mmCIF file of C-alpha atoms in Angstrom:
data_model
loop_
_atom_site.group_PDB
_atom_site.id
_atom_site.type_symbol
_atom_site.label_atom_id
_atom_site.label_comp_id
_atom_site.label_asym_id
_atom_site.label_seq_id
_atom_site.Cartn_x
_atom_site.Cartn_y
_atom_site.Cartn_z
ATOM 1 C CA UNK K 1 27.675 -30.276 -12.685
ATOM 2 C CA UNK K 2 23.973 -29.708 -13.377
ATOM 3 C CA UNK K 3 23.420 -25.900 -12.614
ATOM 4 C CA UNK K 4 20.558 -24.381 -12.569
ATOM 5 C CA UNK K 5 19.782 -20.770 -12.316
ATOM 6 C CA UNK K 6 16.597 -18.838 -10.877
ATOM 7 C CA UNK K 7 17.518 -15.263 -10.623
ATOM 8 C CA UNK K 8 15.350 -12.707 -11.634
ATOM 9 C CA UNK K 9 16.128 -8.618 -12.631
ATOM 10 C CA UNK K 10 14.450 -7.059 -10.423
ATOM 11 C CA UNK K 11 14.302 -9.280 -7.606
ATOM 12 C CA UNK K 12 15.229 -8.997 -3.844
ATOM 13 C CA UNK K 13 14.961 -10.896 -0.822
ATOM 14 C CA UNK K 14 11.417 -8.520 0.659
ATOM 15 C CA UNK K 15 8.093 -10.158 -0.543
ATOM 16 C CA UNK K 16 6.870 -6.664 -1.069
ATOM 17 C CA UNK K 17 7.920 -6.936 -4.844
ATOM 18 C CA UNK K 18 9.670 -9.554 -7.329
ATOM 19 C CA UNK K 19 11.084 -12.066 -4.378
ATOM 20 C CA UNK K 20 13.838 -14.517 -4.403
ATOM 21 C CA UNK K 21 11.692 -16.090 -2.057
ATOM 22 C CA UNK K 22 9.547 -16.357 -5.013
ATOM 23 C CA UNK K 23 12.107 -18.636 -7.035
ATOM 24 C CA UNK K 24 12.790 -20.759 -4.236
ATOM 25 C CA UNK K 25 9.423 -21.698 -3.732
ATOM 26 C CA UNK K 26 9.985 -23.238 -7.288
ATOM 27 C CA UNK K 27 13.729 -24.695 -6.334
ATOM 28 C CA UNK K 28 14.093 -28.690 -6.883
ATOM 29 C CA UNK K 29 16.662 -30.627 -4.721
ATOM 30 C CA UNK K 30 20.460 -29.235 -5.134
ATOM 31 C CA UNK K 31 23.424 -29.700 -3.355
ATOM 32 C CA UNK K 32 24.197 -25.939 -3.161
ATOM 33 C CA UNK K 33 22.128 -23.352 -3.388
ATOM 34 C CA UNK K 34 23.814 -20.098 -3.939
ATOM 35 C CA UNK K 35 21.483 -16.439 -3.044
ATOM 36 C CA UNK K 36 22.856 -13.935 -4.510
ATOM 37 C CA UNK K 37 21.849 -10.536 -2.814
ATOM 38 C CA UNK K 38 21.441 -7.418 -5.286
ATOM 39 C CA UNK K 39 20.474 -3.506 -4.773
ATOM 40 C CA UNK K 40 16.898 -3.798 -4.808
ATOM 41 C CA UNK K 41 15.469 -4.350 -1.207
ATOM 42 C CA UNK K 42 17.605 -0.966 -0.807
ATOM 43 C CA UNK K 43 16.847 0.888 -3.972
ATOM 44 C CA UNK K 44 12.919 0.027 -3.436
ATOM 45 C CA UNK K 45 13.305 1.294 0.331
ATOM 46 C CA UNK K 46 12.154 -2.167 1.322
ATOM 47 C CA UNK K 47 13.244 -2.245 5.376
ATOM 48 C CA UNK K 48 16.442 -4.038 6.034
ATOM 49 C CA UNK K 49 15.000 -5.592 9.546
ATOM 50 C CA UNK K 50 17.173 -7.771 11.771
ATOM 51 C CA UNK K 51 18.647 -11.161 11.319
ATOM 52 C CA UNK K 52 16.209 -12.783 13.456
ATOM 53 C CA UNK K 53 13.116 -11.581 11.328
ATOM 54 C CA UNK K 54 11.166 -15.237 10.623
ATOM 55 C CA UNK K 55 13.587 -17.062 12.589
ATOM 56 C CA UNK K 56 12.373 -19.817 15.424
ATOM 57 C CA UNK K 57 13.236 -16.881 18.003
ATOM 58 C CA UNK K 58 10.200 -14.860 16.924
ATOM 59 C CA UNK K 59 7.941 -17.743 15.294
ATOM 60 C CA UNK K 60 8.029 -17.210 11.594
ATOM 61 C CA UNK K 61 5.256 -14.858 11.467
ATOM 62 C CA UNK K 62 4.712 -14.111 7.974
ATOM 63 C CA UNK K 63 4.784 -10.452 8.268
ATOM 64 C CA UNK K 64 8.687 -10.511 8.819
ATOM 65 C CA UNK K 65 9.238 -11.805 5.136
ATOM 66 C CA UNK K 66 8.593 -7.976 4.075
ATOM 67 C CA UNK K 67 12.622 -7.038 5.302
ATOM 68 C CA UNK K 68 15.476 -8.452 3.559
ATOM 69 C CA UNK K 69 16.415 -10.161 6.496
ATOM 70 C CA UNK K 70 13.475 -12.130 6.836
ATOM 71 C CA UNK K 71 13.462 -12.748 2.855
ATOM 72 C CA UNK K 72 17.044 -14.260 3.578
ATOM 73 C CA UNK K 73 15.858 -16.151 5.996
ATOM 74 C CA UNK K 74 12.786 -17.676 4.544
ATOM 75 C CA UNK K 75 14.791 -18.518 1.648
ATOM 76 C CA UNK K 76 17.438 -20.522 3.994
ATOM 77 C CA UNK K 77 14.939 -22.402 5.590
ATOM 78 C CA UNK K 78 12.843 -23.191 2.581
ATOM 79 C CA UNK K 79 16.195 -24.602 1.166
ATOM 80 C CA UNK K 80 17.057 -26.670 3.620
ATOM 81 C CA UNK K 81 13.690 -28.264 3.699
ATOM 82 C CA UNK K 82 13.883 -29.066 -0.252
ATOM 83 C CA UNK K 83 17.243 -30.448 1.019
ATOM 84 C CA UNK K 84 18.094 -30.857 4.441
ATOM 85 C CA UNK K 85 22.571 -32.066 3.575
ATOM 86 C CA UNK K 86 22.170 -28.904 1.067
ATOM 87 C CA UNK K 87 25.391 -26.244 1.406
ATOM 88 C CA UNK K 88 24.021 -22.893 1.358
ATOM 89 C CA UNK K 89 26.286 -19.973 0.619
ATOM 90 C CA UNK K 90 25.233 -15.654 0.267
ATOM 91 C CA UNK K 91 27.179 -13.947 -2.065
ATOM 92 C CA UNK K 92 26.559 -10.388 -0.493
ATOM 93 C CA UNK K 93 25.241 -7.104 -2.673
ATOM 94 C CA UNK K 94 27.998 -5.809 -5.065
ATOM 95 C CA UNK K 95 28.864 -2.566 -4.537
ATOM 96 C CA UNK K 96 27.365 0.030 -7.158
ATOM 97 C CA UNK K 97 28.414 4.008 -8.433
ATOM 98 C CA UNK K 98 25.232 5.851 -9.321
ATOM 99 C CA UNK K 99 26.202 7.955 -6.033
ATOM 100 C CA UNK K 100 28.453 7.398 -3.359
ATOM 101 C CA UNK K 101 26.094 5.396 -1.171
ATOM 102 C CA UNK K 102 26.343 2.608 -3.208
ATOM 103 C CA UNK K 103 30.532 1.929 -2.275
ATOM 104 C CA UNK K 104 30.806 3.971 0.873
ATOM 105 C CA UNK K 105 30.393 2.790 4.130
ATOM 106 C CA UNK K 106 30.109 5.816 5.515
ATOM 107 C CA UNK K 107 27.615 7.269 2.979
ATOM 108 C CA UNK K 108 25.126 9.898 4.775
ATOM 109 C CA UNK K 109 23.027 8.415 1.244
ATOM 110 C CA UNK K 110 20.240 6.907 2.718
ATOM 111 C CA UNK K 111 16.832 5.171 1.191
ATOM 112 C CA UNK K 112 13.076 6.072 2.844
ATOM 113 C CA UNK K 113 14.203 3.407 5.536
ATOM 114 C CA UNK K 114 16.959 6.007 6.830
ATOM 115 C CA UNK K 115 19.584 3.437 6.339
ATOM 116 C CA UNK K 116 22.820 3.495 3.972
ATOM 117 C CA UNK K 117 23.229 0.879 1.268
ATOM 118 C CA UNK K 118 26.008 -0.909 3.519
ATOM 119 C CA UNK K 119 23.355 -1.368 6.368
ATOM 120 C CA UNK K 120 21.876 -3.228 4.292
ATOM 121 C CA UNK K 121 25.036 -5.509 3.226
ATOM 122 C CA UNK K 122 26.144 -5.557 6.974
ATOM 123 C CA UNK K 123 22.684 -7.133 7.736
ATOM 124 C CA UNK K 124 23.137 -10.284 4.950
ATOM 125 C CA UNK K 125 26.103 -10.846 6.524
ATOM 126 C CA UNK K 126 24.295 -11.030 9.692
ATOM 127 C CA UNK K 127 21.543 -13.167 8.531
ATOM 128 C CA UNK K 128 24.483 -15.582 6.981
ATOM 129 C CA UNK K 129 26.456 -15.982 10.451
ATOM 130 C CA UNK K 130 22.748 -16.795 12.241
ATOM 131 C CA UNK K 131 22.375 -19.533 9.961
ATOM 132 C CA UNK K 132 26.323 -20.683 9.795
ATOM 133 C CA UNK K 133 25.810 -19.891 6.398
ATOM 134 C CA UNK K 134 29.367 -18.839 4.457
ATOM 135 C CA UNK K 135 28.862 -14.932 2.799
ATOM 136 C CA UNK K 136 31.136 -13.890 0.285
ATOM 137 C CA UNK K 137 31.463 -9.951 1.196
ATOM 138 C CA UNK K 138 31.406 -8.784 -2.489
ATOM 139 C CA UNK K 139 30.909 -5.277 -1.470
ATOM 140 C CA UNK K 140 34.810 -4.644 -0.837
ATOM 141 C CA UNK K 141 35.869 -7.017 -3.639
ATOM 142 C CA UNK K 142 39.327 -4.953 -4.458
ATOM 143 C CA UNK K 143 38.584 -4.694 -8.337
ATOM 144 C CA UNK K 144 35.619 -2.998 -7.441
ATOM 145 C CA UNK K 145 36.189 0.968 -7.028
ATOM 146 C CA UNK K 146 35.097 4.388 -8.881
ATOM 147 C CA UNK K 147 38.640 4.326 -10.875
ATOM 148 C CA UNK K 148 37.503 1.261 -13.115
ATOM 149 C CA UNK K 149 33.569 1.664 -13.149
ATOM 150 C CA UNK K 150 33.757 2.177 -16.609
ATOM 151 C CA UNK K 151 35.369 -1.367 -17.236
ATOM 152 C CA UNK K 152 33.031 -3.174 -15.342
ATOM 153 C CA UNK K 153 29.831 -1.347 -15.246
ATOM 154 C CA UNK K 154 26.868 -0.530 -17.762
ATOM 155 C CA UNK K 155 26.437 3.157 -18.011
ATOM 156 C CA UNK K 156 23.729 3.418 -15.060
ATOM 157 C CA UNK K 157 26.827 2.467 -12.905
ATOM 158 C CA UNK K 158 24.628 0.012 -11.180
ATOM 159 C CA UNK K 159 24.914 -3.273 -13.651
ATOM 160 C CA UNK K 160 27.838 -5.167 -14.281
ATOM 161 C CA UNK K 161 29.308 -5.854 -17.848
ATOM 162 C CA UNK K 162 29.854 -8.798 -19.326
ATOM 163 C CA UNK K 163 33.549 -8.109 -18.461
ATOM 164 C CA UNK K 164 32.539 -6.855 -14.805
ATOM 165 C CA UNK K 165 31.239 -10.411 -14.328
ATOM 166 C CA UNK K 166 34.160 -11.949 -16.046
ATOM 167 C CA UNK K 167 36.615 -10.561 -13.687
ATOM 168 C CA UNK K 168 34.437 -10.770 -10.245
ATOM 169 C CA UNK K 169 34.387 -15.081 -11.296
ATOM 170 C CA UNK K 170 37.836 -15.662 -9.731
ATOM 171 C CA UNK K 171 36.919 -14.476 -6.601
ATOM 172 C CA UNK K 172 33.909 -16.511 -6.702
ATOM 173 C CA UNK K 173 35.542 -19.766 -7.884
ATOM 174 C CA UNK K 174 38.505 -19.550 -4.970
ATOM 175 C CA UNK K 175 35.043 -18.924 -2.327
ATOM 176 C CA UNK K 176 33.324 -21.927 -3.633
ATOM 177 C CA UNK K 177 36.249 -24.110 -3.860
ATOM 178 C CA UNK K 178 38.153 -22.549 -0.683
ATOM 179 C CA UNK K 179 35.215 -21.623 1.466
ATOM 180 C CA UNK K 180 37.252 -18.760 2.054
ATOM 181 C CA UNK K 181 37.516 -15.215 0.283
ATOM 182 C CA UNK K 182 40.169 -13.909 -1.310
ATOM 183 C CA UNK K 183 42.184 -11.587 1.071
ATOM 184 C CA UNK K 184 43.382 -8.087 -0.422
ATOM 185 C CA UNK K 185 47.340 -7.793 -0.844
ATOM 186 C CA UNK K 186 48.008 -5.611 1.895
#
């Protein structure tokens, strides 16, 4: 495999700061393209918008790449023009523990927007079932909870540790190689 990886600190899917769209305007031709969604369209109260922001249903109008939602789908379409057979898959924002709106659904945590961080992950699923695009929902990946944040998070309880990273690759080999996630023991 020939990997190649464009990800940025700092980035997120808005074009009102460092932009993923960014990187794949500098993409060459792959057979899967994997956008990875992080924290900062909500941390830098960038709006979430809808999943038809710069879609055919409302014309691409340029203005719609400011929401993560139209980020996402600028990005998809930009990808699939570098490569038209190319598999596309969104591995959705991880969840983080600076406060509780960064792992609670129900947060009442909300950015300048006046949405919760899980808005925001509800709305690149959203963008990834427009498209037919597979999301892995990392935000509920079961390792992932305020008991272990000190195993797998830097001390701004945001970043992932080398060892965070390490233990989140299972469930992101068994996506790629199942198309499917790995389901909690219940």
């Amino acid at each position: 495999m020939d990997i190649t990886t464009y990800g940025k600190g700092g980035y997120g899917f808005s074009s009102l700061q460092g932009s993923i769209q960014d990187q794949v305007n500098h993409a060459t031709p792959k057979d899967i393209y994997i956008l990875w969604a992080s924290t900062n369209d909500f941390t830098n109260n960038r709006p979430a918008g809808k999943p038809t922001d710069y879609t055919q249903e409302d014309g691409f109008p340029p203005t719609k790449r400011v929401t993560q939602c139209g980020g996402i789908n600028y990005c998809i379409k930009r990808l699939k023009e570098i490569n038209p057979n190319c598999k596309i898959f969104i591995f959705g924002s991880l969840p983080y523990f600076e406060n509780d709106g960064g792992y609670n659904e129900c947060s009442k945590y909300v950015n300048e927007t006046g949405h919760n961080f899980y808005h925001y992950v509800q709305q690149q699923e959203a963008c990834a079932e427009y498209h037919h695009v597979l999301f892995l929902d990392q935000f509920h990946i079961p390792i992932l909870t305020p008991q272990n944040i000190n195993l797998y998070y830097q001390a701004d309880r945001v970043h992932m540790t080398a060892q965070g990273y390490a233990e989140l690759s299972p469930y992101h080999l068994y996506f790629l190689a199942t198309e499917k996630e790995i389901q909690p023991i219940k």
